[in-house]
Short mmCIF file of C-alpha atoms in Angstrom, two decimals:
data_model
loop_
_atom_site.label_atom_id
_atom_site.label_comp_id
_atom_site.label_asym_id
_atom_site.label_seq_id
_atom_site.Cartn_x
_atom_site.Cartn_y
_atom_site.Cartn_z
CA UNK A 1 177.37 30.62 186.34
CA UNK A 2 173.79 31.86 186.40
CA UNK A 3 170.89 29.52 186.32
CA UNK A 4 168.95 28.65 183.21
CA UNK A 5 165.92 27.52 183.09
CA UNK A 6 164.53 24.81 181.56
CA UNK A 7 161.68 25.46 179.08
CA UNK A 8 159.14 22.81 177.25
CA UNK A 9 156.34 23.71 174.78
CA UNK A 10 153.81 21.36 173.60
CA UNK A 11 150.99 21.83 171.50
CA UNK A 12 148.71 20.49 168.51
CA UNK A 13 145.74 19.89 167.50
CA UNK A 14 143.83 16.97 165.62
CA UNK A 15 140.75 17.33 162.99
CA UNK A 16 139.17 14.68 160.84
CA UNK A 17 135.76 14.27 159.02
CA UNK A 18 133.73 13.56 155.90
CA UNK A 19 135.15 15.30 152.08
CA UNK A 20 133.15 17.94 151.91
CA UNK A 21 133.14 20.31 148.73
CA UNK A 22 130.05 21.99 148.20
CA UNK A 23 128.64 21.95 144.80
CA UNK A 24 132.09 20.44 143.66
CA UNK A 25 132.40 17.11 146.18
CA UNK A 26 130.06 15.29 148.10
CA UNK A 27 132.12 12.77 149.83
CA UNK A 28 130.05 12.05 153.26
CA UNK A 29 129.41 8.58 152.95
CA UNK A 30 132.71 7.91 151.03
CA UNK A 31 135.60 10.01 152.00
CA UNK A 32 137.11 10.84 155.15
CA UNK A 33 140.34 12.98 156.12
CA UNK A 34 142.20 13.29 159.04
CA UNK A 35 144.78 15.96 159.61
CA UNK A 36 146.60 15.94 163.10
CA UNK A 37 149.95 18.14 164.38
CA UNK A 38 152.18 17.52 167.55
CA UNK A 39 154.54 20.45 167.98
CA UNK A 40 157.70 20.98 170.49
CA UNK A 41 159.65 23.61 171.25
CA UNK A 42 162.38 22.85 174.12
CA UNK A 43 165.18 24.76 175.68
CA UNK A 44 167.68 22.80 177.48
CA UNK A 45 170.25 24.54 180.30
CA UNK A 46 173.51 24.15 179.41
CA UNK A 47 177.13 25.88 179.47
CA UNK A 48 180.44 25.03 177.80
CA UNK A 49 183.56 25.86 180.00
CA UNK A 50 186.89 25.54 178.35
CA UNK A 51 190.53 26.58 179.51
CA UNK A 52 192.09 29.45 177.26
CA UNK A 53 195.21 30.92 176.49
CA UNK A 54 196.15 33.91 178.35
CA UNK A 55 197.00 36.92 176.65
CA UNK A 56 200.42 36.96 177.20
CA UNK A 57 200.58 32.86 176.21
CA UNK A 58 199.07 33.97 172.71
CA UNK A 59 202.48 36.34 172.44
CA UNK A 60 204.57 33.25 173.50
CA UNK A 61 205.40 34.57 177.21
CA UNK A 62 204.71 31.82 179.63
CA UNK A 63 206.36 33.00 182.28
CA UNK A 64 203.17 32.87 184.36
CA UNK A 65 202.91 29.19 183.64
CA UNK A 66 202.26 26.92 186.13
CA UNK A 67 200.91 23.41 187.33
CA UNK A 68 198.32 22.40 189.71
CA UNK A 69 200.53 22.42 192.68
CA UNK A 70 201.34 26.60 191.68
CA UNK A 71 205.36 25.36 190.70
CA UNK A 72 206.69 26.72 187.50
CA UNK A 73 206.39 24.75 184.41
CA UNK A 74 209.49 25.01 182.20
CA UNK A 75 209.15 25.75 178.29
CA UNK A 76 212.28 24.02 176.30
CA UNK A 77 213.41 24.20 172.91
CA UNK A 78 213.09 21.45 170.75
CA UNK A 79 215.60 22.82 168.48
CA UNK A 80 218.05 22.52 171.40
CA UNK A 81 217.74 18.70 171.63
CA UNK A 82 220.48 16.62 171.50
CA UNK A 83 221.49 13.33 173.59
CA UNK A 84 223.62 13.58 176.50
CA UNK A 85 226.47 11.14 177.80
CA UNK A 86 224.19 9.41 179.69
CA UNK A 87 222.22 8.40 176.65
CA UNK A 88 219.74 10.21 177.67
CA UNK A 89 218.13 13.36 175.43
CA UNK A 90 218.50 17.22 176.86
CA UNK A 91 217.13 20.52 175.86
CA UNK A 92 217.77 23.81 176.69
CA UNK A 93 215.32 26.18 178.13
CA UNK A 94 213.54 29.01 176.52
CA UNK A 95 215.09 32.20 177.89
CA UNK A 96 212.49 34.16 180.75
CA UNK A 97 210.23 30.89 179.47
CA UNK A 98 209.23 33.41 176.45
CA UNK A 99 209.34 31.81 172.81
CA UNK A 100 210.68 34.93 170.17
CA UNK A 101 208.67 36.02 168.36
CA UNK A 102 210.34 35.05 165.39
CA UNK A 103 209.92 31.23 166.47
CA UNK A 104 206.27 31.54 166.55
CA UNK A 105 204.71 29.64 163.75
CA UNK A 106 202.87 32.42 160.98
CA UNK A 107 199.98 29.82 160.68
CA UNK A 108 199.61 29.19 164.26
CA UNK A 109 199.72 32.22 165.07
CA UNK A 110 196.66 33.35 162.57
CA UNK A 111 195.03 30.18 164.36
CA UNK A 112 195.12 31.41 167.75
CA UNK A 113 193.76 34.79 167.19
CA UNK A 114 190.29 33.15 166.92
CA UNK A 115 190.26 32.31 170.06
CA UNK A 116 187.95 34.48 172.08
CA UNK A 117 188.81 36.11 175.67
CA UNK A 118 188.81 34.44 178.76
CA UNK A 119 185.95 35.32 180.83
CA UNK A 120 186.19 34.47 183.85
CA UNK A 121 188.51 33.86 186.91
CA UNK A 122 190.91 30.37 186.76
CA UNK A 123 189.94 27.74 188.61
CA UNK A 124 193.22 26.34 190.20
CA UNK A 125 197.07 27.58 189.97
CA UNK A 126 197.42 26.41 186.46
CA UNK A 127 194.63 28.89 184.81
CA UNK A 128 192.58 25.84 184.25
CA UNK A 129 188.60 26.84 182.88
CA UNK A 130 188.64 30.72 182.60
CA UNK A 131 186.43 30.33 179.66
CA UNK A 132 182.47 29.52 180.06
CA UNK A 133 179.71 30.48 177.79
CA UNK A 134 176.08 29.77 179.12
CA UNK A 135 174.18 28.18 175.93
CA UNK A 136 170.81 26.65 176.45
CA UNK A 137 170.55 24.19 173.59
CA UNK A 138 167.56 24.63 171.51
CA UNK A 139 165.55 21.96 169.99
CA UNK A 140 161.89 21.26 168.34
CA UNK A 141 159.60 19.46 165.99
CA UNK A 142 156.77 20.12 163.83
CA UNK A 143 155.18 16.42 163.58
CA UNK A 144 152.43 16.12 161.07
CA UNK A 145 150.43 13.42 159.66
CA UNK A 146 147.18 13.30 157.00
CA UNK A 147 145.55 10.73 155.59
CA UNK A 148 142.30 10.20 153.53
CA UNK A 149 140.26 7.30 153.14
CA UNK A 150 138.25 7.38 149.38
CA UNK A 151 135.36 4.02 148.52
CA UNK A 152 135.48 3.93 145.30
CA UNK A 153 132.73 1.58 145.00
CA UNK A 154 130.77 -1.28 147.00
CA UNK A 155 133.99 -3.35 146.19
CA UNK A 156 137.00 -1.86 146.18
CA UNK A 157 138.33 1.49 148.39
CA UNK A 158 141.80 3.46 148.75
CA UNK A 159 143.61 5.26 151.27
CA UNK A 160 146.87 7.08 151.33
CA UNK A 161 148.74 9.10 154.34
CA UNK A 162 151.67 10.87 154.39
CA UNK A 163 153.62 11.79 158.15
CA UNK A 164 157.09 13.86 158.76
CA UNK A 165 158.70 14.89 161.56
CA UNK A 166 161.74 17.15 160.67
CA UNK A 167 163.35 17.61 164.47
CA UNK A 168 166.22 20.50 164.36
CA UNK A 169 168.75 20.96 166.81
CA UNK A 170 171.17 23.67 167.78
CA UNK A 171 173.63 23.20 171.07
CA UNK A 172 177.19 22.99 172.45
CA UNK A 173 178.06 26.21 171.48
CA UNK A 174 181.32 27.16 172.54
CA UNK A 175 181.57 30.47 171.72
CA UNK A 176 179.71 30.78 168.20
CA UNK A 177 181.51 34.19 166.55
CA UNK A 178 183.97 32.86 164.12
CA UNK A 179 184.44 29.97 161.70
CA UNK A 180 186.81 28.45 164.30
CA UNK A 181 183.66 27.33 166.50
CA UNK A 182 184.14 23.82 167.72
CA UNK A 183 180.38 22.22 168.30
CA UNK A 184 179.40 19.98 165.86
CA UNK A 185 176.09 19.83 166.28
CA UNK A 186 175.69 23.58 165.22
CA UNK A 187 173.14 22.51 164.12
CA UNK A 188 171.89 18.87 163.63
CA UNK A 189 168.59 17.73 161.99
CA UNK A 190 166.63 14.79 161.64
CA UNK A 191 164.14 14.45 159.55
CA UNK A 192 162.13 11.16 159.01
CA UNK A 193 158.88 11.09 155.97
CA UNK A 194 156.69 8.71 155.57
CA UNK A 195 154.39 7.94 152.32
CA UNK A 196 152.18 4.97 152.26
CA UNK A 197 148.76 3.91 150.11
CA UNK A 198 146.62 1.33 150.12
CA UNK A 199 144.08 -0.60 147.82
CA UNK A 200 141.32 -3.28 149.00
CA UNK A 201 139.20 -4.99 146.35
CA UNK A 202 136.64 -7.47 146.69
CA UNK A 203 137.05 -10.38 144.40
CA UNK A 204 134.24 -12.63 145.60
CA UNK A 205 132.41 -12.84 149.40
CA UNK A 206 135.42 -14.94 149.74
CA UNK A 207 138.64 -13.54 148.05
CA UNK A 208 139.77 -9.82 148.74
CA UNK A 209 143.03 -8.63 147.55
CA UNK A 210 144.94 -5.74 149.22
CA UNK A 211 148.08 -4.17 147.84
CA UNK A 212 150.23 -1.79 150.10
CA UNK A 213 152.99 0.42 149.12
CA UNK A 214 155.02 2.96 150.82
CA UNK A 215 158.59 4.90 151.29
CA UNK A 216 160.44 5.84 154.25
CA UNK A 217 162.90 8.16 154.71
CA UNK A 218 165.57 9.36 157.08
CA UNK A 219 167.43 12.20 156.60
CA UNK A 220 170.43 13.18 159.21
CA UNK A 221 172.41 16.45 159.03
CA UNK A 222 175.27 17.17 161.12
CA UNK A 223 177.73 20.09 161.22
CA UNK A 224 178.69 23.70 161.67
CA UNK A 225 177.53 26.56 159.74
CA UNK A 226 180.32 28.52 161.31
CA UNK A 227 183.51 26.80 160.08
CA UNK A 228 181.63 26.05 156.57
CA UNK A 229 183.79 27.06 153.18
CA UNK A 230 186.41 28.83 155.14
CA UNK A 231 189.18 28.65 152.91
CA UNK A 232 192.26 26.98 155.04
CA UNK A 233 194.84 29.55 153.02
CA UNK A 234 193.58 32.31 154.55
CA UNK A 235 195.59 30.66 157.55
CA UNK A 236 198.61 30.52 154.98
CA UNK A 237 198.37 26.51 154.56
CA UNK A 238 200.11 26.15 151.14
CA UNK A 239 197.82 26.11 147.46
CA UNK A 240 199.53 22.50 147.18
CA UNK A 241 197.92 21.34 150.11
CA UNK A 242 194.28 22.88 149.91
CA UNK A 243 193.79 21.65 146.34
CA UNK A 244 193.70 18.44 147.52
CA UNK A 245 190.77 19.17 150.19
CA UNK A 246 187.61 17.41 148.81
CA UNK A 247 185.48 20.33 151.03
CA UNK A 248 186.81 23.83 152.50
CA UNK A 249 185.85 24.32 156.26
CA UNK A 250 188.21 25.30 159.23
CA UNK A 251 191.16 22.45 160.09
CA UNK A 252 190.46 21.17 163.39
CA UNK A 253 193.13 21.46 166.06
CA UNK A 254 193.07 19.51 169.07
CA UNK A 255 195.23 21.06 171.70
CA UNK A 256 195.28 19.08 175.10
CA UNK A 257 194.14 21.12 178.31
CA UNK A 258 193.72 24.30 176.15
CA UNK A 259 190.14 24.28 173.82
CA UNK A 260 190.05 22.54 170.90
CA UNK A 261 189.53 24.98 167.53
CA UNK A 262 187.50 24.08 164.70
CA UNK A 263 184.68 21.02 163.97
CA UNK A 264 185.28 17.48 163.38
CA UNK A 265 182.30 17.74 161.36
CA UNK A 266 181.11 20.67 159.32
CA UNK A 267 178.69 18.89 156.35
CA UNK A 268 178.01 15.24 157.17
CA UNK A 269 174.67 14.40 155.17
CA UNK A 270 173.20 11.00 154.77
CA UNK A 271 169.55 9.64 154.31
CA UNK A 272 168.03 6.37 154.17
CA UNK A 273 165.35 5.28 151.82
CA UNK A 274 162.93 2.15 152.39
CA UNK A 275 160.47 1.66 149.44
CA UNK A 276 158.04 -1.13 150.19
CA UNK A 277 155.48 -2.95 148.13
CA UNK A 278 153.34 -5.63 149.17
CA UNK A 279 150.23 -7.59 147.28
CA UNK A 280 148.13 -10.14 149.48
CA UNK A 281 145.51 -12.27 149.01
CA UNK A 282 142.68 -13.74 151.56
CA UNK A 283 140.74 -16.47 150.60
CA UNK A 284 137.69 -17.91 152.68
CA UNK A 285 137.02 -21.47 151.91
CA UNK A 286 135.11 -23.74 154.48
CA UNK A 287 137.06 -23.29 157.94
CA UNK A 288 140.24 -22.54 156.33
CA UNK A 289 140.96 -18.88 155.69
CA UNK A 290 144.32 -18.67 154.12
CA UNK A 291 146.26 -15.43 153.43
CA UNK A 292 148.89 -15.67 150.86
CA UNK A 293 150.89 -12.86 149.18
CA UNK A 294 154.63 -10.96 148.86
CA UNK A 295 156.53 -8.35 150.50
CA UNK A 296 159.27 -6.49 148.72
CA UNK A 297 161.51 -3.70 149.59
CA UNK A 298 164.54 -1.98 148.40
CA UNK A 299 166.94 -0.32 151.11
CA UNK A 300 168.94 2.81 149.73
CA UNK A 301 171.77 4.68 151.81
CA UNK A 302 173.51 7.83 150.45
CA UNK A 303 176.09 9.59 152.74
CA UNK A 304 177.99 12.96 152.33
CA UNK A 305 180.10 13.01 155.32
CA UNK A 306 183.51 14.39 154.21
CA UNK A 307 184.29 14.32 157.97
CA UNK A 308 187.79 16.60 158.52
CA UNK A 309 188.26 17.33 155.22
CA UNK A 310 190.69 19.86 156.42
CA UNK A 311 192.46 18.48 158.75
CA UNK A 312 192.98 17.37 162.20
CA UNK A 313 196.30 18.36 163.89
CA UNK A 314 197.08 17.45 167.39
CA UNK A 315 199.56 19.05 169.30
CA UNK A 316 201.23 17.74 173.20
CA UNK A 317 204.13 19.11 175.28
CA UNK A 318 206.46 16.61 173.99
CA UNK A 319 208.02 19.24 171.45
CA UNK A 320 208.73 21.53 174.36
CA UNK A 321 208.88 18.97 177.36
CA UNK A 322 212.64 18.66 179.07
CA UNK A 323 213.18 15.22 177.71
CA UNK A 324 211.23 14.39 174.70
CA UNK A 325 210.82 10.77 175.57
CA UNK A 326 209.93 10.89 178.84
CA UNK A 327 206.69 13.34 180.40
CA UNK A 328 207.29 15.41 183.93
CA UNK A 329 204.91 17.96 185.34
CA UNK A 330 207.19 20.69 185.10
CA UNK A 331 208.31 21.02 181.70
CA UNK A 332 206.36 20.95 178.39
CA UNK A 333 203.05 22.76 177.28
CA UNK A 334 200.47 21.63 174.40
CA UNK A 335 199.76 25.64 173.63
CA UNK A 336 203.70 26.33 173.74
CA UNK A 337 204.06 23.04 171.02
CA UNK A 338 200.99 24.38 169.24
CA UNK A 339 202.82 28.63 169.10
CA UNK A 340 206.16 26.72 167.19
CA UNK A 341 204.39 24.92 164.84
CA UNK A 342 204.95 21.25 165.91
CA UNK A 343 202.09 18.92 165.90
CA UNK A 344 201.94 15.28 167.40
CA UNK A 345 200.29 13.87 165.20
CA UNK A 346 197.57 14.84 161.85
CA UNK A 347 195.40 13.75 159.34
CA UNK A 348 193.22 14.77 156.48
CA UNK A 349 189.48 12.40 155.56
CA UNK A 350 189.55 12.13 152.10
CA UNK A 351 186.35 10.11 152.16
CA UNK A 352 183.72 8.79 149.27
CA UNK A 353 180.44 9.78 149.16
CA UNK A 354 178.71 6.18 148.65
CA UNK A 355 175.73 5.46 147.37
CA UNK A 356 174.65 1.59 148.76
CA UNK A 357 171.53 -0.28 147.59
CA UNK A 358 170.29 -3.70 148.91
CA UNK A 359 166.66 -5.31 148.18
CA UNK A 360 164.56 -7.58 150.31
CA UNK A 361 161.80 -10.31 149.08
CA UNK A 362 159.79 -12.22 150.69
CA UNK A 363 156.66 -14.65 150.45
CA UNK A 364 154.23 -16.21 152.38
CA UNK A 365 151.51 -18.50 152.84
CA UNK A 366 149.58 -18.80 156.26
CA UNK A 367 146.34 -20.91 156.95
CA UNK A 368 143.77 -20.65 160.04
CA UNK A 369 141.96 -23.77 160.41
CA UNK A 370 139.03 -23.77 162.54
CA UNK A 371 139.02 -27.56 163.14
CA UNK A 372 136.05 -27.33 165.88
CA UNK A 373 134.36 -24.18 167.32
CA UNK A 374 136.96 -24.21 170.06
CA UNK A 375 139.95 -25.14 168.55
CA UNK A 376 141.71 -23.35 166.10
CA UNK A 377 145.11 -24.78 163.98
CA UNK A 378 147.21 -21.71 162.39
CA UNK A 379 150.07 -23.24 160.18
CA UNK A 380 151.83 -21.23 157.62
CA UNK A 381 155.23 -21.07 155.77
CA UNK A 382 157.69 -17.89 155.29
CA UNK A 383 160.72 -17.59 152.80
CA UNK A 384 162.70 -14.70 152.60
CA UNK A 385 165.70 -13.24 151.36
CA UNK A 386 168.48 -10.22 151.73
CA UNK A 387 170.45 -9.23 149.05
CA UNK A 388 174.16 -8.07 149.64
CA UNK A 389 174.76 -4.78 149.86
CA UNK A 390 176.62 -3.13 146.72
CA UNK A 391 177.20 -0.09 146.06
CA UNK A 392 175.27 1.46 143.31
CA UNK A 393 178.68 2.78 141.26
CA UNK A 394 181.28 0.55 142.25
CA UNK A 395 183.49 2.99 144.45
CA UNK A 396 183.95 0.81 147.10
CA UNK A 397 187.05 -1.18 144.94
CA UNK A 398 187.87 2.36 142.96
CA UNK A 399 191.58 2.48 142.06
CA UNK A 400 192.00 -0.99 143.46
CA UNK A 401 194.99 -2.40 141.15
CA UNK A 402 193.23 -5.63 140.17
CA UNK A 403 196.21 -6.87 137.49
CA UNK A 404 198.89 -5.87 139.63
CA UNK A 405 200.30 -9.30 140.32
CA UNK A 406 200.79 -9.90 144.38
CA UNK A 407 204.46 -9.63 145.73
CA UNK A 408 203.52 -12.93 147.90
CA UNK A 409 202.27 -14.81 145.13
CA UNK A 410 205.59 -16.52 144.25
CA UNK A 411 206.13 -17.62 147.57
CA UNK A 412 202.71 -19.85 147.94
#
């Protein structure tokens, strides 16, 4: 593989000053702004190597099969398998090692044709890593943050500021041409906002109030924009089934030695809210100054991560191994299981989208007590509090039979 270098681009710039609007705003003595932007552009090396199917393993020949050491590996029939005397199971070869055609499963079959071409020469007697595609991964930011400072009079002044820093992502790229593109991070975001304001007022030469408030935000996407509302029947996996799919995107299949096809993820979304308030008060009297005041905050988490709402099916050479309950290095292929139709093992997420909400209060009273000019006594008392979390519709416990009486409960 060719070398690929590794690129980083920084810039930005910072400004800040007086208000300024002439003949509208004159805010030199009162009101200041400050604008700044820190910007990155990156491009990582990087390369994805995988081990494909050969052409004539995509029509079911695998007479060219072999393992590490360069010995023949055996395909067998797993409609051949019965137990022998011995009590031990048998199959029976596939003739030439070539599956007929009419064996080969119509789905899987419609699967494997979206695998790309191998690309390069084996590494090894068993074909292992003919595949690589060189794919520098490509992330940046645009970080920005503002905030203005207003007086609004001898005793009391504002300020507000507002910072983001949406970071995008786009890597592991395996081959990127069809919907059956494995990366999952194709691409992922994060994006975290930040409001906050703030309001000082001047009760007396010795009392000043200040109230703060503010909202953070996270927001994570992760996916694959290839494999995205591809509609599994176009693979010819039944109406009954796909109905039942809470989003459409490519079924993953996990196939041992040979590259996996399709995401794990394809549209997880989730973002996390913070909203903060907090009122204090500092009071001056004699050598005590004592701060007093409140902090509250309510937590919000909404995900949308359907996960593999299509599917995951895994496939191993026990279908086509020479015994099916015990492994050998000369019988048995995951791609030859995979061409029948057999899986291992599979799964669909059928997952909630939840919506959680907690809230956080606390109070506080602090006092520094200058008892002499050199000694200085800071005491002060905290209480706080975290609510449970709950979910803002109740779909944790949906469907949960709550008057169906338990089968145990007349043997307590």
């Amino acid at each position: 593989l060719g070398r690929v270098p590794f690129k980083q681009n920084t810039f930005g710039f910072e400004v800040d000053g007086p208000v300024y609007l002439p003949r509208l705003f004159d805010g030199r003595n009162r009101a200041f702004f400050m604008l700044a932007l820190e910007g990155l552009r990156e491009r990582n090396p990087g390369a994805e190597t995988r081990t494909l199917p050969t052409a004539e393993q995509l029509r079911g020949d695998f007479s060219g099969l072999f393992n590490t050491e360069g010995r023949p590996v055996t395909i067998y029939d797993p409609a051949s398998t019965r137990l022998g005397p011995d009590g031990r199971y048998r199959r029976d070869p596939f003739p030439g090692n070539r599956i007929p055609q009419g064996r080969i499963n119509p789905v899987a079959a419609k699967v494997a044709a979206f695998y790309p071409q191998p690309n390069r020469p084996p590494i090894g007697l068993d074909n292992a890593l003919n595949y690589a595609l060189i794919t520098p991964s490509k992330n940046g930011y645009d970080h920005w943050v503002g905030k203005i400072d207003l007086r609004l009079s001898d005793r009391s002044s504002v300020s507000g500021c507002y910072g983001q820093t949406p970071w995008n992502n786009f890597s592991k790229i395996v081959w990127g041409t069809n919907a059956a593109e494995p990366s999952g991070e194709a691409p992922s975001t994060r994006v975290s906002r930040n409001w906050g304001a703030d309001w000082t007022y001047t009760l007396s030469p010795s009392m000043v109030f200040n109230l703060r408030g503010g909202l953070a935000r996270y927001e994570g996407f992760s996916g694959n924009i290839y494999g995205r509302g591809f509609d599994p029947r176009q693979l010819g996996q039944p109406d009954s089934l796909v109905r039942q799919f809470t989003t459409l995107q490519f079924p993953r299949f996990n196939l041992g030695r040979y590259s996996e096809l399709g995401a794990t993820r394809v549209t997880n979304y989730e973002t996390h809210d913070t909203y903060s308030l907090q009122p204090n008060m500092t009071w001056v009297r004699g050598r005590h100054s004592i701060k007093y005041g409140a902090e509250l905050r309510r937590y919000n988490r909404n995900q949308l991560q359907p996960g593999a709402a299509s599917g995951v099916f895994t496939f191993d050479k026990r279908w086509t191994q020479a015994d099916p309950l015990r492994a050998d290095a000369l019988s048995g292929d995951e791609f030859a299981s995979f061409l029948l139709g057999h899986p291992t093992s599979g799964y669909v997420d059928r997952n909630i989208d939840p919506a959680y909400r907690n809230h956080y209060i606390a109070l506080f009273l602090q006092d520094d007590w200058k008892v002499t000019p050199r000694l200085t006594v800071n005491a002060g008392l905290r209480w706080d509090y975290e609510t449970p979390v709950v979910e803002r519709y109740n779909r944790m416990v949906r469907g949960f039979a709550f008057h169906q009486p338990s089968p145990l409960a007349a043997q307590v």
